[in-house]
Amino acid sequence: MRYGLILLFCASLAVGGLHGLPADAQTLGQRGGSAEASVPRFFVEFRARNAASYGHMYVMYGEVNERHEVLRSEIAGFFPAGDSRNCENCSVYNWTIGHVVPVPSEIGASDGDLEEQFVLARYRVWIDAAQYKRLVAYIKQRKVHQGPWHAFLNNCVTFGRDVAVFLNLNVPPLMRIAPAVVMYPKDVVEWIRDANNGEKDQGPLKDAPGALPAEVVAKVHTKSSPTQAADASTTGSTEEKQAPKKRLADKPEDSKVSSVIH
């Protein structure tokens, strides 16, 4: 890869006082059973994507129709605070300082999360309505009590790990007990997938017709240049995928963009 090889050293302590979902949240559609169970309506997808540093891990969660087309969804990732519409790279300062001391943080969507050509790994889990409701409440609570961002102790990877633990998914023992481990976002997504016997090479979900506001479609499409589109269609290796133009790719999007999936 062309990007920096900075290592993430992450704490493995789960968020205190927050309980996981009842029962197992494995992929319902892979278990067979009733016709209703074979067409699950709610999902959470753990994703890792390229960035110009060491990548980013985040989760997307939402509802689909009977054809597994996305009706609504949200994005939640943990990253340094600072960017705004008038200052797109202001989080660079917090990102840099955050490798030494904790800095203010945000939970939400960041620049590049909606662009499929940047995705390095994904693991999608189907959950029921009650589990989805509790997951939404959990992420809302994390936004209220998110704590500071730190490159080695509290970052996008530990946030993704916490969501997996909350869902009662299996995670590698090292991620639960070690005070600090070396983890890249792509590796973490694949570790969680493999620990739960997840399907490899899951394709992306498609949006239901009319699910995206016209202004959101236009915004996403204009962010990908013709060169990037050609590169994405002619390469299959993750090493060749383009990274977002911005150095950190951690700009929070507006509410309309953060509620969709591509």
mmCIF file of C-alpha atoms in Angstrom:
data_model
loop_
_atom_site.group_PDB
_atom_site.id
_atom_site.type_symbol
_atom_site.label_atom_id
_atom_site.label_comp_id
_atom_site.label_asym_id
_atom_site.label_seq_id
_atom_site.Cartn_x
_atom_site.Cartn_y
_atom_site.Cartn_z
ATOM 1 C CA MET A 1 0.000 0.000 0.000
ATOM 2 C CA ARG A 2 1.060 3.566 -0.602
ATOM 3 C CA TYR A 3 -0.181 4.765 2.734
ATOM 4 C CA GLY A 4 1.661 5.220 6.022
ATOM 5 C CA LEU A 5 2.266 2.188 8.222
ATOM 6 C CA ILE A 6 1.429 3.800 11.531
ATOM 7 C CA LEU A 7 0.284 1.149 14.024
ATOM 8 C CA LEU A 8 -2.825 1.396 16.191
ATOM 9 C CA PHE A 9 -2.328 0.228 19.772
ATOM 10 C CA CYS A 10 -5.792 -0.252 21.208
ATOM 11 C CA ALA A 11 -7.151 -0.918 24.686
ATOM 12 C CA SER A 12 -9.472 -3.886 24.978
ATOM 13 C CA LEU A 13 -11.727 -2.711 27.786
ATOM 14 C CA ALA A 14 -15.420 -2.748 26.859
ATOM 15 C CA VAL A 15 -17.600 0.205 27.788
ATOM 16 C CA GLY A 16 -18.600 -0.176 31.442
ATOM 17 C CA GLY A 17 -22.210 -0.496 32.389
ATOM 18 C CA LEU A 18 -23.486 -1.257 28.868
ATOM 19 C CA HIS A 19 -24.934 -4.707 28.249
ATOM 20 C CA GLY A 20 -24.912 -6.708 25.038
ATOM 21 C CA LEU A 21 -27.941 -7.762 23.106
ATOM 22 C CA PRO A 22 -29.788 -10.888 24.223
ATOM 23 C CA ALA A 23 -29.128 -14.017 22.216
ATOM 24 C CA ASP A 24 -26.737 -14.382 19.318
ATOM 25 C CA ALA A 25 -26.651 -11.777 16.536
ATOM 26 C CA GLN A 26 -25.223 -14.019 13.864
ATOM 27 C CA THR A 27 -26.392 -13.803 10.264
ATOM 28 C CA LEU A 28 -29.992 -14.993 10.371
ATOM 29 C CA GLY A 29 -30.173 -15.523 6.625
ATOM 30 C CA GLN A 30 -27.362 -18.097 6.785
ATOM 31 C CA ARG A 31 -29.202 -20.263 9.313
ATOM 32 C CA GLY A 32 -32.182 -21.241 7.213
ATOM 33 C CA GLY A 33 -35.367 -21.768 9.217
ATOM 34 C CA SER A 34 -38.587 -19.920 8.507
ATOM 35 C CA ALA A 35 -39.227 -17.865 5.391
ATOM 36 C CA GLU A 36 -39.396 -14.754 7.551
ATOM 37 C CA ALA A 37 -35.976 -15.486 9.040
ATOM 38 C CA SER A 38 -34.531 -15.980 5.541
ATOM 39 C CA VAL A 39 -35.394 -12.377 4.660
ATOM 40 C CA PRO A 40 -34.033 -10.336 7.595
ATOM 41 C CA ARG A 41 -34.927 -6.671 7.592
ATOM 42 C CA PHE A 42 -32.245 -5.054 9.791
ATOM 43 C CA PHE A 43 -28.473 -5.173 9.518
ATOM 44 C CA VAL A 44 -25.212 -3.860 10.890
ATOM 45 C CA GLU A 45 -22.110 -3.851 8.707
ATOM 46 C CA PHE A 46 -18.574 -3.504 10.021
ATOM 47 C CA ARG A 47 -16.392 -1.793 7.439
ATOM 48 C CA ALA A 48 -12.759 -0.877 6.906
ATOM 49 C CA ARG A 49 -11.781 1.567 4.179
ATOM 50 C CA ASN A 50 -8.694 3.170 2.720
ATOM 51 C CA ALA A 51 -7.455 6.538 3.897
ATOM 52 C CA ALA A 52 -4.172 8.352 3.358
ATOM 53 C CA SER A 53 -2.994 7.259 6.810
ATOM 54 C CA TYR A 54 -3.681 3.716 8.107
ATOM 55 C CA GLY A 55 -7.339 3.448 7.188
ATOM 56 C CA HIS A 56 -10.605 3.811 9.066
ATOM 57 C CA MET A 57 -13.103 1.413 10.644
ATOM 58 C CA TYR A 58 -16.785 2.240 11.060
ATOM 59 C CA VAL A 59 -20.208 0.612 11.176
ATOM 60 C CA MET A 60 -23.337 1.078 9.089
ATOM 61 C CA TYR A 61 -26.717 -0.080 10.316
ATOM 62 C CA GLY A 62 -30.238 0.158 8.957
ATOM 63 C CA GLU A 63 -33.264 -1.507 7.372
ATOM 64 C CA VAL A 64 -33.788 -3.234 4.029
ATOM 65 C CA ASN A 65 -36.819 -4.364 2.046
ATOM 66 C CA GLU A 66 -37.666 -7.932 1.034
ATOM 67 C CA ARG A 67 -35.122 -7.717 -1.816
ATOM 68 C CA HIS A 68 -32.383 -6.622 0.588
ATOM 69 C CA GLU A 69 -32.350 -3.108 -0.844
ATOM 70 C CA VAL A 70 -31.534 -0.430 1.717
ATOM 71 C CA LEU A 71 -34.482 1.663 2.826
ATOM 72 C CA ARG A 72 -32.635 3.650 5.500
ATOM 73 C CA SER A 73 -29.312 3.425 7.275
ATOM 74 C CA GLU A 74 -26.839 5.366 9.369
ATOM 75 C CA ILE A 75 -23.072 5.504 9.699
ATOM 76 C CA ALA A 76 -21.155 5.566 12.968
ATOM 77 C CA GLY A 77 -17.399 5.899 13.168
ATOM 78 C CA PHE A 78 -15.141 7.354 15.855
ATOM 79 C CA PHE A 79 -12.602 10.009 14.806
ATOM 80 C CA PRO A 80 -10.892 13.240 15.963
ATOM 81 C CA ALA A 81 -13.130 16.307 16.055
ATOM 82 C CA GLY A 82 -12.440 19.512 14.210
ATOM 83 C CA ASP A 83 -13.707 19.483 10.652
ATOM 84 C CA SER A 84 -16.655 21.566 9.524
ATOM 85 C CA ARG A 85 -18.106 22.753 6.230
ATOM 86 C CA ASN A 86 -15.890 25.831 6.398
ATOM 87 C CA CYS A 87 -12.760 24.017 7.547
ATOM 88 C CA GLU A 88 -12.440 20.579 6.011
ATOM 89 C CA ASN A 89 -8.941 19.712 7.258
ATOM 90 C CA CYS A 90 -9.095 21.221 10.728
ATOM 91 C CA SER A 91 -9.105 17.768 12.340
ATOM 92 C CA VAL A 92 -5.527 17.230 11.104
ATOM 93 C CA TYR A 93 -4.333 19.073 14.195
ATOM 94 C CA ASN A 94 -6.338 16.868 16.572
ATOM 95 C CA TRP A 95 -5.336 13.734 14.661
ATOM 96 C CA THR A 96 -1.652 14.631 14.998
ATOM 97 C CA ILE A 97 -1.783 15.662 18.654
ATOM 98 C CA GLY A 98 -3.958 12.628 19.392
ATOM 99 C CA HIS A 99 -0.944 10.373 18.895
ATOM 100 C CA VAL A 100 0.449 11.900 22.094
ATOM 101 C CA VAL A 101 -2.465 13.059 24.245
ATOM 102 C CA PRO A 102 -6.258 12.489 24.085
ATOM 103 C CA VAL A 103 -8.168 14.989 21.933
ATOM 104 C CA PRO A 104 -11.858 15.855 21.339
ATOM 105 C CA SER A 105 -13.751 13.322 19.261
ATOM 106 C CA GLU A 106 -16.861 12.800 17.139
ATOM 107 C CA ILE A 107 -19.024 9.809 16.249
ATOM 108 C CA GLY A 108 -20.707 9.805 12.854
ATOM 109 C CA ALA A 109 -19.900 9.677 9.137
ATOM 110 C CA SER A 110 -16.590 10.793 7.664
ATOM 111 C CA ASP A 111 -15.454 11.677 4.164
ATOM 112 C CA GLY A 112 -14.973 8.505 2.115
ATOM 113 C CA ASP A 113 -17.428 6.286 4.043
ATOM 114 C CA LEU A 114 -19.989 6.436 1.238
ATOM 115 C CA GLU A 115 -17.595 5.584 -1.592
ATOM 116 C CA GLU A 116 -17.477 1.895 -2.405
ATOM 117 C CA GLN A 117 -14.083 2.012 -4.148
ATOM 118 C CA PHE A 118 -12.376 2.747 -0.820
ATOM 119 C CA VAL A 119 -13.778 -0.294 1.033
ATOM 120 C CA LEU A 120 -11.120 -2.818 2.073
ATOM 121 C CA ALA A 121 -13.215 -5.264 4.123
ATOM 122 C CA ARG A 122 -16.791 -5.702 5.304
ATOM 123 C CA TYR A 123 -18.702 -8.029 7.593
ATOM 124 C CA ARG A 124 -22.488 -7.738 7.560
ATOM 125 C CA VAL A 125 -24.689 -9.210 10.298
ATOM 126 C CA TRP A 126 -28.478 -9.527 10.150
ATOM 127 C CA ILE A 127 -30.350 -8.671 13.346
ATOM 128 C CA ASP A 128 -34.000 -8.486 14.362
ATOM 129 C CA ALA A 129 -36.068 -5.384 15.120
ATOM 130 C CA ALA A 130 -35.515 -5.545 18.893
ATOM 131 C CA GLN A 131 -31.751 -5.870 18.477
ATOM 132 C CA TYR A 132 -31.707 -3.013 15.991
ATOM 133 C CA LYS A 133 -33.627 -0.772 18.387
ATOM 134 C CA ARG A 134 -31.149 -1.492 21.158
ATOM 135 C CA LEU A 135 -28.196 -0.909 18.829
ATOM 136 C CA VAL A 136 -29.562 2.510 17.849
ATOM 137 C CA ALA A 137 -29.952 3.384 21.542
ATOM 138 C CA TYR A 138 -26.425 2.157 22.296
ATOM 139 C CA ILE A 139 -24.819 4.305 19.602
ATOM 140 C CA LYS A 140 -26.828 7.321 20.739
ATOM 141 C CA GLN A 141 -25.512 6.750 24.250
ATOM 142 C CA ARG A 142 -21.964 6.443 22.947
ATOM 143 C CA LYS A 143 -22.368 9.807 21.201
ATOM 144 C CA VAL A 144 -23.293 11.368 24.521
ATOM 145 C CA HIS A 145 -20.454 9.664 26.406
ATOM 146 C CA GLN A 146 -17.925 9.220 23.615
ATOM 147 C CA GLY A 147 -14.784 10.246 25.463
ATOM 148 C CA PRO A 148 -11.636 11.636 23.832
ATOM 149 C CA TRP A 149 -9.915 10.154 20.776
ATOM 150 C CA HIS A 150 -6.418 8.732 21.151
ATOM 151 C CA ALA A 151 -4.504 6.973 18.377
ATOM 152 C CA PHE A 152 -3.365 4.121 20.639
ATOM 153 C CA LEU A 153 -6.081 3.800 23.280
ATOM 154 C CA ASN A 154 -9.479 4.985 22.062
ATOM 155 C CA ASN A 155 -10.010 5.145 18.315
ATOM 156 C CA CYS A 156 -12.085 3.875 15.401
ATOM 157 C CA VAL A 157 -10.926 0.297 15.969
ATOM 158 C CA THR A 158 -11.840 0.176 19.651
ATOM 159 C CA PHE A 159 -15.229 1.693 18.812
ATOM 160 C CA GLY A 160 -15.888 -1.004 16.207
ATOM 161 C CA ARG A 161 -14.767 -3.661 18.684
ATOM 162 C CA ASP A 162 -17.149 -2.272 21.318
ATOM 163 C CA VAL A 163 -20.082 -2.473 18.896
ATOM 164 C CA ALA A 164 -19.229 -6.108 18.152
ATOM 165 C CA VAL A 165 -19.069 -6.933 21.863
ATOM 166 C CA PHE A 166 -22.375 -5.156 22.450
ATOM 167 C CA LEU A 167 -23.956 -7.339 19.765
ATOM 168 C CA ASN A 168 -22.614 -10.452 21.541
ATOM 169 C CA LEU A 169 -20.471 -11.293 18.542
ATOM 170 C CA ASN A 170 -17.332 -13.317 19.051
ATOM 171 C CA VAL A 171 -14.083 -11.374 18.982
ATOM 172 C CA PRO A 172 -10.565 -12.839 19.110
ATOM 173 C CA PRO A 173 -9.439 -13.406 22.738
ATOM 174 C CA LEU A 174 -6.517 -11.020 22.299
ATOM 175 C CA MET A 175 -8.948 -8.184 21.581
ATOM 176 C CA ARG A 176 -10.758 -8.873 24.864
ATOM 177 C CA ILE A 177 -7.910 -9.405 27.316
ATOM 178 C CA ALA A 178 -4.798 -7.609 26.055
ATOM 179 C CA PRO A 179 -4.220 -4.077 27.383
ATOM 180 C CA ALA A 180 -2.773 -3.089 24.013
ATOM 181 C CA VAL A 181 -2.606 -4.875 20.671
ATOM 182 C CA VAL A 182 -1.528 -3.871 17.174
ATOM 183 C CA MET A 183 -4.597 -3.658 14.933
ATOM 184 C CA TYR A 184 -5.242 -2.281 11.481
ATOM 185 C CA PRO A 185 -8.899 -1.556 10.601
ATOM 186 C CA LYS A 186 -8.929 -4.092 7.753
ATOM 187 C CA ASP A 187 -7.491 -6.806 10.001
ATOM 188 C CA VAL A 188 -10.017 -6.137 12.768
ATOM 189 C CA VAL A 189 -13.016 -6.438 10.426
ATOM 190 C CA GLU A 190 -11.654 -9.704 9.051
ATOM 191 C CA TRP A 191 -10.864 -11.043 12.543
ATOM 192 C CA ILE A 192 -14.401 -10.366 13.714
ATOM 193 C CA ARG A 193 -15.811 -11.920 10.540
ATOM 194 C CA ASP A 194 -13.714 -15.053 10.878
ATOM 195 C CA ALA A 195 -14.413 -15.386 14.618
ATOM 196 C CA ASN A 196 -18.119 -15.592 13.741
ATOM 197 C CA ASN A 197 -17.736 -17.831 10.672
ATOM 198 C CA GLY A 198 -18.970 -14.971 8.521
ATOM 199 C CA GLU A 199 -19.263 -15.150 4.766
ATOM 200 C CA LYS A 200 -16.229 -13.826 2.944
ATOM 201 C CA ASP A 201 -16.468 -11.476 -0.036
ATOM 202 C CA GLN A 202 -19.906 -10.120 0.826
ATOM 203 C CA GLY A 203 -21.077 -7.754 -1.867
ATOM 204 C CA PRO A 204 -22.420 -4.289 -1.039
ATOM 205 C CA LEU A 205 -26.116 -3.762 -0.434
ATOM 206 C CA LYS A 206 -27.931 -1.636 -3.006
ATOM 207 C CA ASP A 207 -30.185 1.310 -2.239
ATOM 208 C CA ALA A 208 -33.883 0.859 -2.861
ATOM 209 C CA PRO A 209 -35.240 2.967 -5.767
ATOM 210 C CA GLY A 210 -35.874 6.472 -4.519
ATOM 211 C CA ALA A 211 -34.232 5.845 -1.150
ATOM 212 C CA LEU A 212 -31.609 8.563 -1.623
ATOM 213 C CA PRO A 213 -32.466 12.256 -1.837
ATOM 214 C CA ALA A 214 -31.448 13.718 -5.209
ATOM 215 C CA GLU A 215 -29.016 16.165 -3.612
ATOM 216 C CA VAL A 216 -27.242 13.324 -1.815
ATOM 217 C CA VAL A 217 -26.898 11.300 -5.015
ATOM 218 C CA ALA A 218 -25.426 14.317 -6.791
ATOM 219 C CA LYS A 219 -22.999 15.000 -3.953
ATOM 220 C CA VAL A 220 -21.688 11.447 -3.812
ATOM 221 C CA HIS A 221 -21.341 11.119 -7.580
ATOM 222 C CA THR A 222 -19.446 14.375 -7.983
ATOM 223 C CA LYS A 223 -16.915 13.299 -5.338
ATOM 224 C CA SER A 224 -15.635 10.482 -7.584
ATOM 225 C CA SER A 225 -13.602 11.635 -10.578
ATOM 226 C CA PRO A 226 -13.731 9.718 -13.902
ATOM 227 C CA THR A 227 -10.196 8.475 -13.208
ATOM 228 C CA GLN A 228 -11.205 7.073 -9.824
ATOM 229 C CA ALA A 229 -14.231 5.363 -11.353
ATOM 230 C CA ALA A 230 -12.082 3.752 -14.030
ATOM 231 C CA ASP A 231 -9.551 2.576 -11.444
ATOM 232 C CA ALA A 232 -12.299 1.057 -9.293
ATOM 233 C CA SER A 233 -13.713 -0.873 -12.253
ATOM 234 C CA THR A 234 -10.393 -2.289 -13.450
ATOM 235 C CA THR A 235 -8.741 -3.429 -10.216
ATOM 236 C CA GLY A 236 -9.704 -6.106 -7.749
ATOM 237 C CA SER A 237 -6.861 -5.811 -5.239
ATOM 238 C CA THR A 238 -7.271 -3.764 -2.090
ATOM 239 C CA GLU A 239 -3.724 -2.446 -2.398
ATOM 240 C CA GLU A 240 -4.606 -0.626 -5.625
ATOM 241 C CA LYS A 241 -7.735 1.069 -4.328
ATOM 242 C CA GLN A 242 -7.588 4.832 -4.216
ATOM 243 C CA ALA A 243 -7.781 6.640 -0.899
ATOM 244 C CA PRO A 244 -9.870 9.729 -0.292
ATOM 245 C CA LYS A 245 -8.070 12.865 -1.399
ATOM 246 C CA LYS A 246 -8.019 14.325 2.090
ATOM 247 C CA ARG A 247 -5.189 13.193 4.334
ATOM 248 C CA LEU A 248 -7.322 11.842 7.140
ATOM 249 C CA ALA A 249 -10.719 11.467 5.511
ATOM 250 C CA ASP A 250 -12.526 12.183 8.764
ATOM 251 C CA LYS A 251 -14.893 15.003 7.794
ATOM 252 C CA PRO A 252 -18.376 14.500 9.318
ATOM 253 C CA GLU A 253 -21.093 14.648 6.668
ATOM 254 C CA ASP A 254 -24.459 16.354 7.082
ATOM 255 C CA SER A 255 -27.409 14.390 8.477
ATOM 256 C CA LYS A 256 -28.780 13.421 5.067
ATOM 257 C CA VAL A 257 -25.532 11.962 3.855
ATOM 258 C CA SER A 258 -24.804 10.165 7.143
ATOM 259 C CA SER A 259 -28.105 8.330 6.922
ATOM 260 C CA VAL A 260 -27.446 6.513 3.663
ATOM 261 C CA ILE A 261 -25.340 3.618 2.458
ATOM 262 C CA HIS A 262 -23.631 2.755 -0.840
#
